[in-house]
mmCIF file of C-alpha atoms and ligand atoms in Angstrom:
data_model
loop_
_atom_site.group_PDB
_atom_site.id
_atom_site.type_symbol
_atom_site.label_atom_id
_atom_site.label_comp_id
_atom_site.label_asym_id
_atom_site.label_seq_id
_atom_site.Cartn_x
_atom_site.Cartn_y
_atom_site.Cartn_z
ATOM 1 C CA UNK A 1 0.097 0.188 0.301
ATOM 2 C CA UNK A 2 0.908 3.404 -1.172
ATOM 3 C CA UNK A 3 1.071 6.807 0.906
ATOM 4 C CA UNK A 4 -1.855 8.939 -0.698
ATOM 5 C CA UNK A 5 -1.543 12.047 -1.588
ATOM 6 C CA UNK A 6 -4.575 13.648 0.322
ATOM 7 C CA UNK A 7 -2.465 12.829 2.886
ATOM 8 C CA UNK A 8 0.549 14.315 2.811
ATOM 9 C CA UNK A 9 -1.498 17.575 0.672
ATOM 10 C CA UNK A 10 -3.357 18.217 4.231
ATOM 11 C CA UNK A 11 0.358 17.070 6.510
ATOM 12 C CA UNK A 12 1.679 19.836 4.037
ATOM 13 C CA UNK A 13 -1.011 22.237 5.125
ATOM 14 C CA UNK A 14 -1.938 21.259 8.020
ATOM 15 C CA UNK A 15 2.659 22.870 8.532
ATOM 16 C CA UNK A 16 2.222 25.958 5.809
ATOM 17 C CA UNK A 17 3.159 28.595 8.637
ATOM 18 C CA UNK A 18 5.825 26.875 9.389
ATOM 19 C CA UNK A 19 7.453 26.299 6.234
ATOM 20 C CA UNK A 20 5.741 30.156 5.424
ATOM 21 C CA UNK A 21 8.428 31.287 8.660
ATOM 22 C CA UNK A 22 11.612 29.541 7.156
ATOM 23 C CA UNK A 23 10.789 31.202 4.136
ATOM 24 C CA UNK A 24 10.761 34.032 5.609
ATOM 25 C CA UNK A 25 13.433 33.173 8.109
ATOM 26 C CA UNK A 26 15.469 32.530 5.017
ATOM 27 C CA UNK A 27 14.898 36.236 3.447
ATOM 28 C CA UNK A 28 15.424 37.870 5.682
ATOM 29 C CA UNK A 29 19.625 36.731 6.234
ATOM 30 C CA UNK A 30 19.860 36.386 2.746
ATOM 31 C CA UNK A 31 24.617 34.849 1.838
ATOM 32 C CA UNK A 32 25.246 34.798 -2.726
ATOM 33 C CA UNK A 33 27.796 31.922 -3.604
ATOM 34 C CA UNK A 34 28.762 29.440 -2.397
ATOM 35 C CA UNK A 35 29.816 29.607 1.410
ATOM 36 C CA UNK A 36 26.094 30.445 3.070
ATOM 37 C CA UNK A 37 27.197 30.531 7.116
ATOM 38 C CA UNK A 38 23.455 31.989 8.365
ATOM 39 C CA UNK A 39 21.794 30.323 5.938
ATOM 40 C CA UNK A 40 22.959 27.017 5.771
ATOM 41 C CA UNK A 41 23.098 27.457 9.520
ATOM 42 C CA UNK A 42 19.051 27.516 9.634
ATOM 43 C CA UNK A 43 18.666 24.581 7.754
ATOM 44 C CA UNK A 44 20.987 22.314 9.361
ATOM 45 C CA UNK A 45 18.727 23.954 13.130
ATOM 46 C CA UNK A 46 15.536 23.386 11.623
ATOM 47 C CA UNK A 47 17.201 19.531 9.982
ATOM 48 C CA UNK A 48 18.274 18.955 14.249
ATOM 49 C CA UNK A 49 14.464 19.614 15.168
ATOM 50 C CA UNK A 50 13.193 17.182 12.992
ATOM 51 C CA UNK A 51 15.378 14.552 14.109
ATOM 52 C CA UNK A 52 16.174 14.343 10.415
ATOM 53 C CA UNK A 53 20.369 13.224 10.231
ATOM 54 C CA UNK A 54 22.774 15.316 7.437
ATOM 55 C CA UNK A 55 25.329 15.597 6.734
ATOM 56 C CA UNK A 56 28.022 19.167 5.460
ATOM 57 C CA UNK A 57 28.530 18.335 1.172
ATOM 58 C CA UNK A 58 30.889 21.264 -1.259
ATOM 59 C CA UNK A 59 34.246 21.788 1.359
ATOM 60 C CA UNK A 60 37.474 23.522 0.401
ATOM 61 C CA UNK A 61 37.656 25.202 -3.424
ATOM 62 C CA UNK A 62 41.012 25.044 -4.964
ATOM 63 C CA UNK A 63 42.954 28.670 -4.749
ATOM 64 C CA UNK A 64 42.750 28.677 -8.582
ATOM 65 C CA UNK A 65 38.608 28.276 -8.349
ATOM 66 C CA UNK A 66 38.741 30.852 -6.094
ATOM 67 C CA UNK A 67 40.826 32.832 -7.873
ATOM 68 C CA UNK A 68 38.572 32.420 -11.239
ATOM 69 C CA UNK A 69 35.478 33.064 -9.026
ATOM 70 C CA UNK A 70 37.006 36.270 -7.442
ATOM 71 C CA UNK A 71 38.558 37.442 -11.953
ATOM 72 C CA UNK A 72 35.288 36.806 -13.134
ATOM 73 C CA UNK A 73 33.947 39.082 -11.189
ATOM 74 C CA UNK A 74 32.014 36.297 -7.662
ATOM 75 C CA UNK A 75 31.941 37.321 -3.930
ATOM 76 C CA UNK A 76 35.192 35.599 -2.575
ATOM 77 C CA UNK A 77 34.119 31.731 -2.585
ATOM 78 C CA UNK A 78 36.838 29.528 0.221
ATOM 79 C CA UNK A 79 34.786 26.885 0.256
ATOM 80 C CA UNK A 80 31.289 25.878 -0.215
ATOM 81 C CA UNK A 81 28.584 25.329 2.755
ATOM 82 C CA UNK A 82 25.665 22.383 1.200
ATOM 83 C CA UNK A 83 23.964 19.917 3.222
ATOM 84 C CA UNK A 84 23.192 16.507 2.253
ATOM 85 C CA UNK A 85 20.629 14.713 4.408
ATOM 86 C CA UNK A 86 18.701 11.096 4.510
ATOM 87 C CA UNK A 87 15.699 9.911 5.103
ATOM 88 C CA UNK A 88 14.384 6.384 5.126
ATOM 89 C CA UNK A 89 16.818 3.543 4.417
ATOM 90 C CA UNK A 90 18.006 1.412 1.632
ATOM 91 C CA UNK A 91 16.776 1.374 -2.245
ATOM 92 C CA UNK A 92 15.875 2.545 -4.167
ATOM 93 C CA UNK A 93 17.241 6.496 -3.726
ATOM 94 C CA UNK A 94 16.059 9.677 -5.036
ATOM 95 C CA UNK A 95 17.418 13.374 -4.549
ATOM 96 C CA UNK A 96 14.770 16.131 -3.857
ATOM 97 C CA UNK A 97 16.966 19.415 -4.519
ATOM 98 C CA UNK A 98 16.938 23.400 -3.152
ATOM 99 C CA UNK A 99 19.239 25.741 -4.425
ATOM 100 C CA UNK A 100 19.500 28.887 -0.989
ATOM 101 C CA UNK A 101 21.762 30.937 -2.187
ATOM 102 C CA UNK A 102 20.533 34.834 -2.936
ATOM 103 C CA UNK A 103 22.106 36.937 -5.817
ATOM 104 C CA UNK A 104 23.368 40.659 -5.410
ATOM 105 C CA UNK A 105 20.425 43.361 -5.700
ATOM 106 C CA UNK A 106 19.023 45.656 -3.129
ATOM 107 C CA UNK A 107 15.184 44.472 -3.284
ATOM 108 C CA UNK A 108 12.148 47.377 -4.430
ATOM 109 C CA UNK A 109 9.015 45.099 -3.377
ATOM 110 C CA UNK A 110 7.751 47.153 -0.162
ATOM 111 C CA UNK A 111 7.733 43.522 1.345
ATOM 112 C CA UNK A 112 7.399 43.802 5.347
ATOM 113 C CA UNK A 113 10.526 40.741 5.782
ATOM 114 C CA UNK A 114 12.579 42.774 3.000
ATOM 115 C CA UNK A 115 16.404 41.446 3.656
ATOM 116 C CA UNK A 116 18.356 44.712 4.770
ATOM 117 C CA UNK A 117 21.962 43.698 3.825
ATOM 118 C CA UNK A 118 21.792 45.200 0.670
ATOM 119 C CA UNK A 119 21.406 41.066 -1.204
ATOM 120 C CA UNK A 120 17.727 40.070 -2.182
ATOM 121 C CA UNK A 121 15.738 36.441 -3.056
ATOM 122 C CA UNK A 122 15.212 37.406 -6.249
ATOM 123 C CA UNK A 123 15.339 34.251 -7.125
ATOM 124 C CA UNK A 124 13.092 32.749 -5.197
ATOM 125 C CA UNK A 125 15.454 30.325 -3.797
ATOM 126 C CA UNK A 126 14.144 31.139 -0.118
ATOM 127 C CA UNK A 127 11.212 28.968 -0.639
ATOM 128 C CA UNK A 128 13.008 25.856 -2.988
ATOM 129 C CA UNK A 129 14.793 25.218 0.994
ATOM 130 C CA UNK A 130 11.038 26.092 2.817
ATOM 131 C CA UNK A 131 9.791 23.909 0.185
ATOM 132 C CA UNK A 132 11.841 21.297 0.838
ATOM 133 C CA UNK A 133 12.200 21.321 4.844
ATOM 134 C CA UNK A 134 8.322 20.911 4.530
ATOM 135 C CA UNK A 135 8.156 18.271 2.360
ATOM 136 C CA UNK A 136 11.427 17.107 4.261
ATOM 137 C CA UNK A 137 8.979 17.070 7.629
ATOM 138 C CA UNK A 138 6.239 15.511 6.407
ATOM 139 C CA UNK A 139 8.576 12.137 4.689
ATOM 140 C CA UNK A 140 10.116 11.998 8.266
ATOM 141 C CA UNK A 141 6.631 11.626 9.566
ATOM 142 C CA UNK A 142 5.888 8.148 7.956
ATOM 143 C CA UNK A 143 10.227 7.322 7.803
ATOM 144 C CA UNK A 144 9.309 3.432 8.428
ATOM 145 C CA UNK A 145 6.653 3.792 5.580
ATOM 146 C CA UNK A 146 8.626 4.873 2.873
ATOM 147 C CA UNK A 147 10.231 1.799 0.346
ATOM 148 C CA UNK A 148 13.678 3.224 -0.136
ATOM 149 C CA UNK A 149 15.754 7.337 0.864
ATOM 150 C CA UNK A 150 15.513 10.281 0.255
ATOM 151 C CA UNK A 151 18.007 12.546 0.240
ATOM 152 C CA UNK A 152 17.649 16.409 0.791
ATOM 153 C CA UNK A 153 20.058 18.156 -0.950
ATOM 154 C CA UNK A 154 20.679 21.831 0.200
ATOM 155 C CA UNK A 155 22.639 23.492 -2.592
ATOM 156 C CA UNK A 156 24.703 27.352 -2.321
ATOM 157 C CA UNK A 157 25.887 28.900 -5.584
ATOM 158 C CA UNK A 158 23.124 28.131 -8.331
ATOM 159 C CA UNK A 159 23.907 31.498 -9.103
ATOM 160 C CA UNK A 160 26.985 31.476 -9.710
ATOM 161 C CA UNK A 161 27.310 27.632 -11.586
ATOM 162 C CA UNK A 162 30.011 26.756 -8.988
ATOM 163 C CA UNK A 163 27.883 24.793 -6.173
ATOM 164 C CA UNK A 164 26.048 21.520 -7.333
ATOM 165 C CA UNK A 165 29.426 20.546 -9.761
ATOM 166 C CA UNK A 166 31.408 21.166 -6.184
ATOM 167 C CA UNK A 167 28.171 19.013 -4.223
ATOM 168 C CA UNK A 168 28.472 16.215 -6.780
ATOM 169 C CA UNK A 169 31.948 16.325 -6.484
ATOM 170 C CA UNK A 170 31.812 15.745 -2.786
ATOM 171 C CA UNK A 171 29.358 12.193 -3.559
ATOM 172 C CA UNK A 172 26.418 14.316 -3.228
ATOM 173 C CA UNK A 173 25.248 11.439 -5.700
ATOM 174 C CA UNK A 174 27.354 8.477 -3.916
ATOM 175 C CA UNK A 175 26.295 6.369 -0.502
ATOM 176 C CA UNK A 176 23.252 5.836 -1.148
ATOM 177 C CA UNK A 177 24.304 5.845 -4.778
ATOM 178 C CA UNK A 178 21.075 8.015 -6.848
ATOM 179 C CA UNK A 179 18.829 6.540 -8.815
ATOM 180 C CA UNK A 180 16.788 10.069 -9.731
ATOM 181 C CA UNK A 181 16.925 13.911 -9.525
ATOM 182 C CA UNK A 182 14.224 15.980 -8.548
ATOM 183 C CA UNK A 183 14.358 20.059 -8.454
ATOM 184 C CA UNK A 184 11.832 22.498 -8.757
ATOM 185 C CA UNK A 185 12.239 26.073 -9.456
ATOM 186 C CA UNK A 186 9.585 29.147 -8.742
ATOM 187 C CA UNK A 187 8.303 30.987 -11.807
ATOM 188 C CA UNK A 188 6.108 34.229 -10.117
ATOM 189 C CA UNK A 189 4.474 34.607 -14.040
ATOM 190 C CA UNK A 190 3.205 31.874 -13.640
ATOM 191 C CA UNK A 191 -0.160 31.424 -11.997
ATOM 192 C CA UNK A 192 0.751 30.107 -8.632
ATOM 193 C CA UNK A 193 0.403 25.884 -8.395
ATOM 194 C CA UNK A 194 0.214 25.540 -12.565
ATOM 195 C CA UNK A 195 3.285 22.898 -13.339
ATOM 196 C CA UNK A 196 6.537 23.084 -16.220
ATOM 197 C CA UNK A 197 8.299 21.075 -17.323
ATOM 198 C CA UNK A 198 10.748 20.201 -20.812
ATOM 199 C CA UNK A 199 11.605 17.000 -21.584
ATOM 200 C CA UNK A 200 15.599 16.553 -22.709
ATOM 201 C CA UNK A 201 17.439 18.755 -22.663
ATOM 202 C CA UNK A 202 15.758 21.848 -20.790
ATOM 203 C CA UNK A 203 17.507 24.279 -20.433
ATOM 204 C CA UNK A 204 21.097 25.982 -22.009
ATOM 205 C CA UNK A 205 24.412 25.164 -21.466
ATOM 206 C CA UNK A 206 26.583 28.744 -19.724
ATOM 207 C CA UNK A 207 29.534 28.787 -20.638
ATOM 208 C CA UNK A 208 31.980 31.914 -19.425
ATOM 209 C CA UNK A 209 35.124 33.609 -21.087
ATOM 210 C CA UNK A 210 36.987 36.029 -19.301
ATOM 211 C CA UNK A 211 39.065 37.853 -21.366
ATOM 212 C CA UNK A 212 41.656 39.725 -19.932
ATOM 213 C CA UNK A 213 44.249 41.436 -22.994
ATOM 214 C CA UNK A 214 47.177 42.707 -21.624
ATOM 215 C CA UNK A 215 48.654 45.683 -24.686
ATOM 216 C CA UNK A 216 51.522 48.628 -23.859
ATOM 217 C CA UNK A 217 50.237 51.540 -22.373
ATOM 218 C CA UNK A 218 50.911 54.917 -23.188
ATOM 219 C CA UNK A 219 49.914 58.409 -24.782
ATOM 220 C CA UNK A 220 47.058 58.943 -26.978
ATOM 221 C CA UNK A 221 49.543 61.116 -29.292
ATOM 222 C CA UNK A 222 51.215 57.606 -29.537
ATOM 223 C CA UNK A 223 49.731 54.723 -30.451
ATOM 224 C CA UNK A 224 52.715 53.997 -32.677
ATOM 225 C CA UNK A 225 54.505 52.988 -29.422
ATOM 226 C CA UNK A 226 52.327 51.309 -27.970
ATOM 227 C CA UNK A 227 49.563 48.556 -28.684
ATOM 228 C CA UNK A 228 46.300 49.711 -27.446
ATOM 229 C CA UNK A 229 43.912 46.594 -26.464
ATOM 230 C CA UNK A 230 40.701 48.643 -26.393
ATOM 231 C CA UNK A 231 40.784 48.406 -30.432
ATOM 232 C CA UNK A 232 42.089 44.573 -29.753
ATOM 233 C CA UNK A 233 39.555 43.434 -27.712
ATOM 234 C CA UNK A 234 36.021 45.563 -30.680
ATOM 235 C CA UNK A 235 38.239 43.139 -32.677
ATOM 236 C CA UNK A 236 37.440 39.885 -30.966
ATOM 237 C CA UNK A 237 33.534 41.507 -29.520
ATOM 238 C CA UNK A 238 33.228 42.110 -33.269
ATOM 239 C CA UNK A 239 34.449 38.024 -33.756
ATOM 240 C CA UNK A 240 33.404 36.655 -31.694
ATOM 241 C CA UNK A 241 29.566 38.137 -32.681
ATOM 242 C CA UNK A 242 30.155 36.825 -35.806
ATOM 243 C CA UNK A 243 30.817 33.404 -34.906
ATOM 244 C CA UNK A 244 27.693 33.589 -33.389
ATOM 245 C CA UNK A 245 25.627 33.823 -36.547
ATOM 246 C CA UNK A 246 28.441 32.076 -39.215
ATOM 247 C CA UNK A 247 29.406 28.867 -37.673
ATOM 248 C CA UNK A 248 26.687 27.900 -35.569
ATOM 249 C CA UNK A 249 23.157 26.064 -37.218
ATOM 250 C CA UNK A 250 20.432 28.619 -37.529
ATOM 251 C CA UNK A 251 17.489 26.316 -36.207
ATOM 252 C CA UNK A 252 20.030 25.693 -33.156
ATOM 253 C CA UNK A 253 19.403 27.771 -30.175
ATOM 254 C CA UNK A 254 22.135 30.251 -29.293
ATOM 255 C CA UNK A 255 22.763 33.157 -27.544
ATOM 256 C CA UNK A 256 26.314 34.951 -27.051
ATOM 257 C CA UNK A 257 25.996 38.037 -24.960
ATOM 258 C CA UNK A 258 29.971 40.097 -23.685
ATOM 259 C CA UNK A 259 27.902 41.528 -20.997
ATOM 260 C CA UNK A 260 31.386 43.212 -19.512
ATOM 261 C CA UNK A 261 33.553 45.299 -21.626
ATOM 262 C CA UNK A 262 35.743 48.447 -19.953
ATOM 263 C CA UNK A 263 38.974 49.219 -19.859
ATOM 264 C CA UNK A 264 40.689 53.837 -19.945
ATOM 265 C CA UNK A 265 40.723 55.628 -17.409
ATOM 266 C CA UNK A 266 40.689 59.068 -20.263
ATOM 267 C CA UNK A 267 40.315 60.300 -23.444
ATOM 268 C CA UNK A 268 44.042 60.739 -23.678
ATOM 269 C CA UNK A 269 45.314 57.287 -22.550
ATOM 270 C CA UNK A 270 46.294 54.182 -24.128
ATOM 271 C CA UNK A 271 45.285 52.053 -21.316
ATOM 272 C CA UNK A 272 47.266 48.707 -20.480
ATOM 273 C CA UNK A 273 44.053 46.214 -19.805
ATOM 274 C CA UNK A 274 40.937 45.845 -21.474
ATOM 275 C CA UNK A 275 39.043 43.007 -20.721
ATOM 276 C CA UNK A 276 35.793 41.241 -22.042
ATOM 277 C CA UNK A 277 33.217 39.012 -20.435
ATOM 278 C CA UNK A 278 31.897 36.664 -23.555
ATOM 279 C CA UNK A 279 28.834 34.636 -22.394
ATOM 280 C CA UNK A 280 27.136 32.360 -23.970
ATOM 281 C CA UNK A 281 24.341 29.874 -24.391
ATOM 282 C CA UNK A 282 22.902 27.367 -25.853
ATOM 283 C CA UNK A 283 20.380 24.165 -26.433
ATOM 284 C CA UNK A 284 22.174 22.890 -28.735
ATOM 285 C CA UNK A 285 24.551 20.202 -27.157
ATOM 286 C CA UNK A 286 26.278 19.894 -30.440
ATOM 287 C CA UNK A 287 26.478 24.350 -31.463
ATOM 288 C CA UNK A 288 27.959 24.327 -28.216
ATOM 289 C CA UNK A 289 31.196 21.800 -28.586
ATOM 290 C CA UNK A 290 32.040 24.160 -31.329
ATOM 291 C CA UNK A 291 31.635 27.421 -31.046
ATOM 292 C CA UNK A 292 33.589 26.538 -27.228
ATOM 293 C CA UNK A 293 36.322 25.317 -29.210
ATOM 294 C CA UNK A 294 36.086 28.084 -31.974
ATOM 295 C CA UNK A 295 35.614 31.086 -28.872
ATOM 296 C CA UNK A 296 39.751 30.872 -28.233
ATOM 297 C CA UNK A 297 40.888 30.008 -31.616
ATOM 298 C CA UNK A 298 39.132 33.311 -32.167
ATOM 299 C CA UNK A 299 40.112 35.032 -29.553
ATOM 300 C CA UNK A 300 43.770 33.651 -29.386
ATOM 301 C CA UNK A 301 44.499 34.731 -33.215
ATOM 302 C CA UNK A 302 43.032 38.208 -33.047
ATOM 303 C CA UNK A 303 45.008 39.279 -29.579
ATOM 304 C CA UNK A 304 48.472 37.782 -31.899
ATOM 305 C CA UNK A 305 47.693 39.737 -34.622
ATOM 306 C CA UNK A 306 48.089 42.942 -33.467
ATOM 307 C CA UNK A 307 50.996 42.234 -30.420
ATOM 308 C CA UNK A 308 49.025 41.635 -27.178
ATOM 309 C CA UNK A 309 48.980 39.331 -24.645
ATOM 310 C CA UNK A 310 45.760 37.429 -22.669
ATOM 311 C CA UNK A 311 44.706 35.680 -19.807
ATOM 312 C CA UNK A 312 41.895 34.124 -20.359
ATOM 313 C CA UNK A 313 39.045 32.088 -18.085
ATOM 314 C CA UNK A 314 36.368 29.769 -18.582
ATOM 315 C CA UNK A 315 33.807 28.348 -16.901
ATOM 316 C CA UNK A 316 31.372 25.394 -17.941
ATOM 317 C CA UNK A 317 27.515 24.839 -17.208
ATOM 318 C CA UNK A 318 26.176 21.904 -18.857
ATOM 319 C CA UNK A 319 22.179 21.723 -19.756
ATOM 320 C CA UNK A 320 19.660 20.193 -17.864
ATOM 321 C CA UNK A 321 18.235 17.825 -19.001
ATOM 322 C CA UNK A 322 14.577 15.592 -18.434
ATOM 323 C CA UNK A 323 14.788 12.406 -18.150
ATOM 324 C CA UNK A 324 11.300 11.269 -19.603
ATOM 325 C CA UNK A 325 10.799 8.068 -17.803
ATOM 326 C CA UNK A 326 11.672 9.969 -15.123
ATOM 327 C CA UNK A 327 9.616 12.760 -15.805
ATOM 328 C CA UNK A 328 6.590 9.576 -17.746
ATOM 329 C CA UNK A 329 6.889 8.120 -13.681
ATOM 330 C CA UNK A 330 7.394 11.959 -11.655
ATOM 331 C CA UNK A 331 3.486 13.663 -13.404
ATOM 332 C CA UNK A 332 0.929 12.021 -12.110
ATOM 333 C CA UNK A 333 2.194 11.629 -8.943
ATOM 334 C CA UNK A 334 2.785 15.331 -9.566
ATOM 335 C CA UNK A 335 -0.809 16.155 -10.870
ATOM 336 C CA UNK A 336 -2.796 13.759 -7.965
ATOM 337 C CA UNK A 337 -1.002 17.345 -5.771
ATOM 338 C CA UNK A 338 -1.417 20.309 -8.261
ATOM 339 C CA UNK A 339 -4.951 18.686 -9.808
ATOM 340 C CA UNK A 340 -5.400 17.210 -13.473
ATOM 341 C CA UNK A 341 -4.871 19.894 -15.485
ATOM 342 C CA UNK A 342 -2.565 22.274 -13.918
ATOM 343 C CA UNK A 343 0.631 19.991 -15.112
ATOM 344 C CA UNK A 344 1.738 21.406 -18.826
ATOM 345 C CA UNK A 345 4.657 20.513 -20.779
ATOM 346 C CA UNK A 346 6.260 24.182 -22.307
ATOM 347 C CA UNK A 347 9.172 24.972 -24.014
ATOM 348 C CA UNK A 348 12.946 24.520 -22.655
ATOM 349 C CA UNK A 349 14.364 27.993 -21.372
ATOM 350 C CA UNK A 350 16.836 29.960 -22.662
ATOM 351 C CA UNK A 351 18.072 30.658 -19.250
ATOM 352 C CA UNK A 352 20.778 28.450 -17.141
ATOM 353 C CA UNK A 353 20.867 25.662 -14.855
ATOM 354 C CA UNK A 354 23.321 24.001 -12.547
ATOM 355 C CA UNK A 355 21.282 21.375 -10.976
ATOM 356 C CA UNK A 356 22.130 19.864 -15.298
ATOM 357 C CA UNK A 357 25.819 18.442 -12.984
ATOM 358 C CA UNK A 358 23.203 16.558 -11.316
ATOM 359 C CA UNK A 359 20.646 15.418 -13.627
ATOM 360 C CA UNK A 360 24.154 14.787 -16.272
ATOM 361 C CA UNK A 361 24.906 12.303 -13.728
ATOM 362 C CA UNK A 362 21.674 10.712 -12.545
ATOM 363 C CA UNK A 363 18.196 10.790 -14.413
ATOM 364 C CA UNK A 364 16.307 14.273 -13.268
ATOM 365 C CA UNK A 365 13.695 15.939 -13.531
ATOM 366 C CA UNK A 366 13.608 19.625 -13.085
ATOM 367 C CA UNK A 367 10.251 21.746 -13.555
ATOM 368 C CA UNK A 368 9.084 25.067 -12.916
ATOM 369 C CA UNK A 369 5.670 26.270 -9.980
ATOM 370 C CA UNK A 370 3.796 28.700 -10.892
ATOM 371 C CA UNK A 371 4.299 31.611 -7.673
ATOM 372 C CA UNK A 372 2.171 34.288 -9.160
ATOM 373 C CA UNK A 373 0.566 35.226 -11.476
ATOM 374 C CA UNK A 374 1.162 36.261 -15.759
ATOM 375 C CA UNK A 375 2.249 39.839 -15.581
ATOM 376 C CA UNK A 376 3.725 40.256 -11.873
ATOM 377 C CA UNK A 377 7.356 40.943 -11.556
ATOM 378 C CA UNK A 378 10.170 38.273 -13.119
ATOM 379 C CA UNK A 379 12.696 35.936 -11.869
ATOM 380 C CA UNK A 380 15.813 38.560 -10.660
ATOM 381 C CA UNK A 381 13.925 41.630 -10.596
ATOM 382 C CA UNK A 382 13.732 43.573 -7.017
ATOM 383 C CA UNK A 383 10.318 44.132 -7.421
ATOM 384 C CA UNK A 384 9.677 40.727 -7.469
ATOM 385 C CA UNK A 385 7.645 39.284 -5.112
ATOM 386 C CA UNK A 386 5.973 35.236 -3.788
ATOM 387 C CA UNK A 387 2.551 34.054 -3.849
ATOM 388 C CA UNK A 388 3.722 32.065 -0.467
ATOM 389 C CA UNK A 389 -0.062 29.938 -1.809
ATOM 390 C CA UNK A 390 3.199 28.174 -3.290
ATOM 391 C CA UNK A 391 4.487 26.404 -0.601
ATOM 392 C CA UNK A 392 2.639 23.999 0.878
ATOM 393 C CA UNK A 393 1.852 23.077 -2.424
ATOM 394 C CA UNK A 394 5.822 22.933 -3.445
ATOM 395 C CA UNK A 395 6.325 20.877 -0.521
ATOM 396 C CA UNK A 396 4.178 18.611 -0.679
ATOM 397 C CA UNK A 397 3.972 18.152 -4.601
ATOM 398 C CA UNK A 398 8.490 17.041 -3.493
ATOM 399 C CA UNK A 399 6.992 14.505 -1.137
ATOM 400 C CA UNK A 400 4.580 13.040 -2.847
ATOM 401 C CA UNK A 401 6.674 12.999 -5.527
ATOM 402 C CA UNK A 402 9.818 11.438 -3.514
ATOM 403 C CA UNK A 403 7.376 8.701 -1.876
ATOM 404 C CA UNK A 404 5.360 7.873 -4.404
ATOM 405 C CA UNK A 405 8.596 7.019 -7.148
ATOM 406 C CA UNK A 406 9.871 4.542 -3.683
ATOM 407 C CA UNK A 407 6.243 3.111 -3.905
ATOM 408 C CA UNK A 408 6.955 2.288 -7.700
ATOM 409 C CA UNK A 409 10.353 1.591 -7.797
ATOM 410 C CA UNK A 410 10.696 -0.589 -4.680
ATOM 411 C CA UNK A 411 12.969 -3.239 -4.589
ATOM 412 C CA UNK A 412 11.198 -6.731 -4.543
HETATM 413 ZN ZN1 ZN B 501 18.449 33.084 -10.629
HETATM 414 ZN ZN1 ZN B 502 17.561 30.569 -9.393
#
């Protein structure tokens, strides 16, 4: 006998105040990057209160990684404060994932529980962590009826693209070995409770290239004695933008943006250095592989052609994949919570989600859950506000998906 969805829904409704309190508490202590000391301390305290076993997961970043992230403009990151927790025992094992980092955005939405430290939970990761705590409480209350293990992944550093990778490298998918993984993301521009998912590739890969060009500075009246890094940067800028239109299949989704181009201080000075940050997103793995190889070739070519020098740092975040079989197993259990007409296939998103580090290792499913209404301020906006009615729904979706999947896949 499985665990009825009705029971899970009722339990979620019974703890809706607690889930909202967790969300608001996390909302007021937004932290960014991979090291979230206050946020992870709060999650651990709540897991302790529920008598759920947890351990730290993430560890230290290598000095090179720390230096690379600083050079890319991220906050200083030397360690990762991820948390892995387990409920139940034995095989099979399903992982539920929530990210918990905030953004360097000051919120301007007038909420009476606004953060005051200049950062904000404008991607809703506070709600993800709270919903997963809610699911944890529900699943713990029925632990002896679970047909396997639920592993909880509380992940920092999603917005830096490093968080999931570090937890995977630190063994989040091992002992017990994870057989399936499920992650939810709130969507304030969709009606509360509507679920959207895309099968196969459902978020873009992101390759970031941080280029520092070193020329030879001097007086602007004597360009012949200088190597102008701004001119070289301009040529690289044009070349990489043309690359996307000339060498990618037009049917492939490719978005290439140079979000940072800087250098120089005054009109009469040729500077020593210039910096260009190139971001390449695509849903097409083949196009991505090709352009990822060609961008450094073009950089090398143009910089050397003008006798300049350069440093190049690259970061990769893979596409997130939704496994068709897992999806067909989970969708009916999601529907049991949100209603028969509220689960839909949607187009893949051109944004990036670092849950891709998990879904390239194990069958995974990623879905959006509506938490507002059409026309609301979007994710990453300082005006973003979530409808908190999503909280018990999301907790119930997590819990029912996990409990039902374990029942469906239990070992004889
Ligand atoms: Zn985000
Ligand atoms: Zn997010």
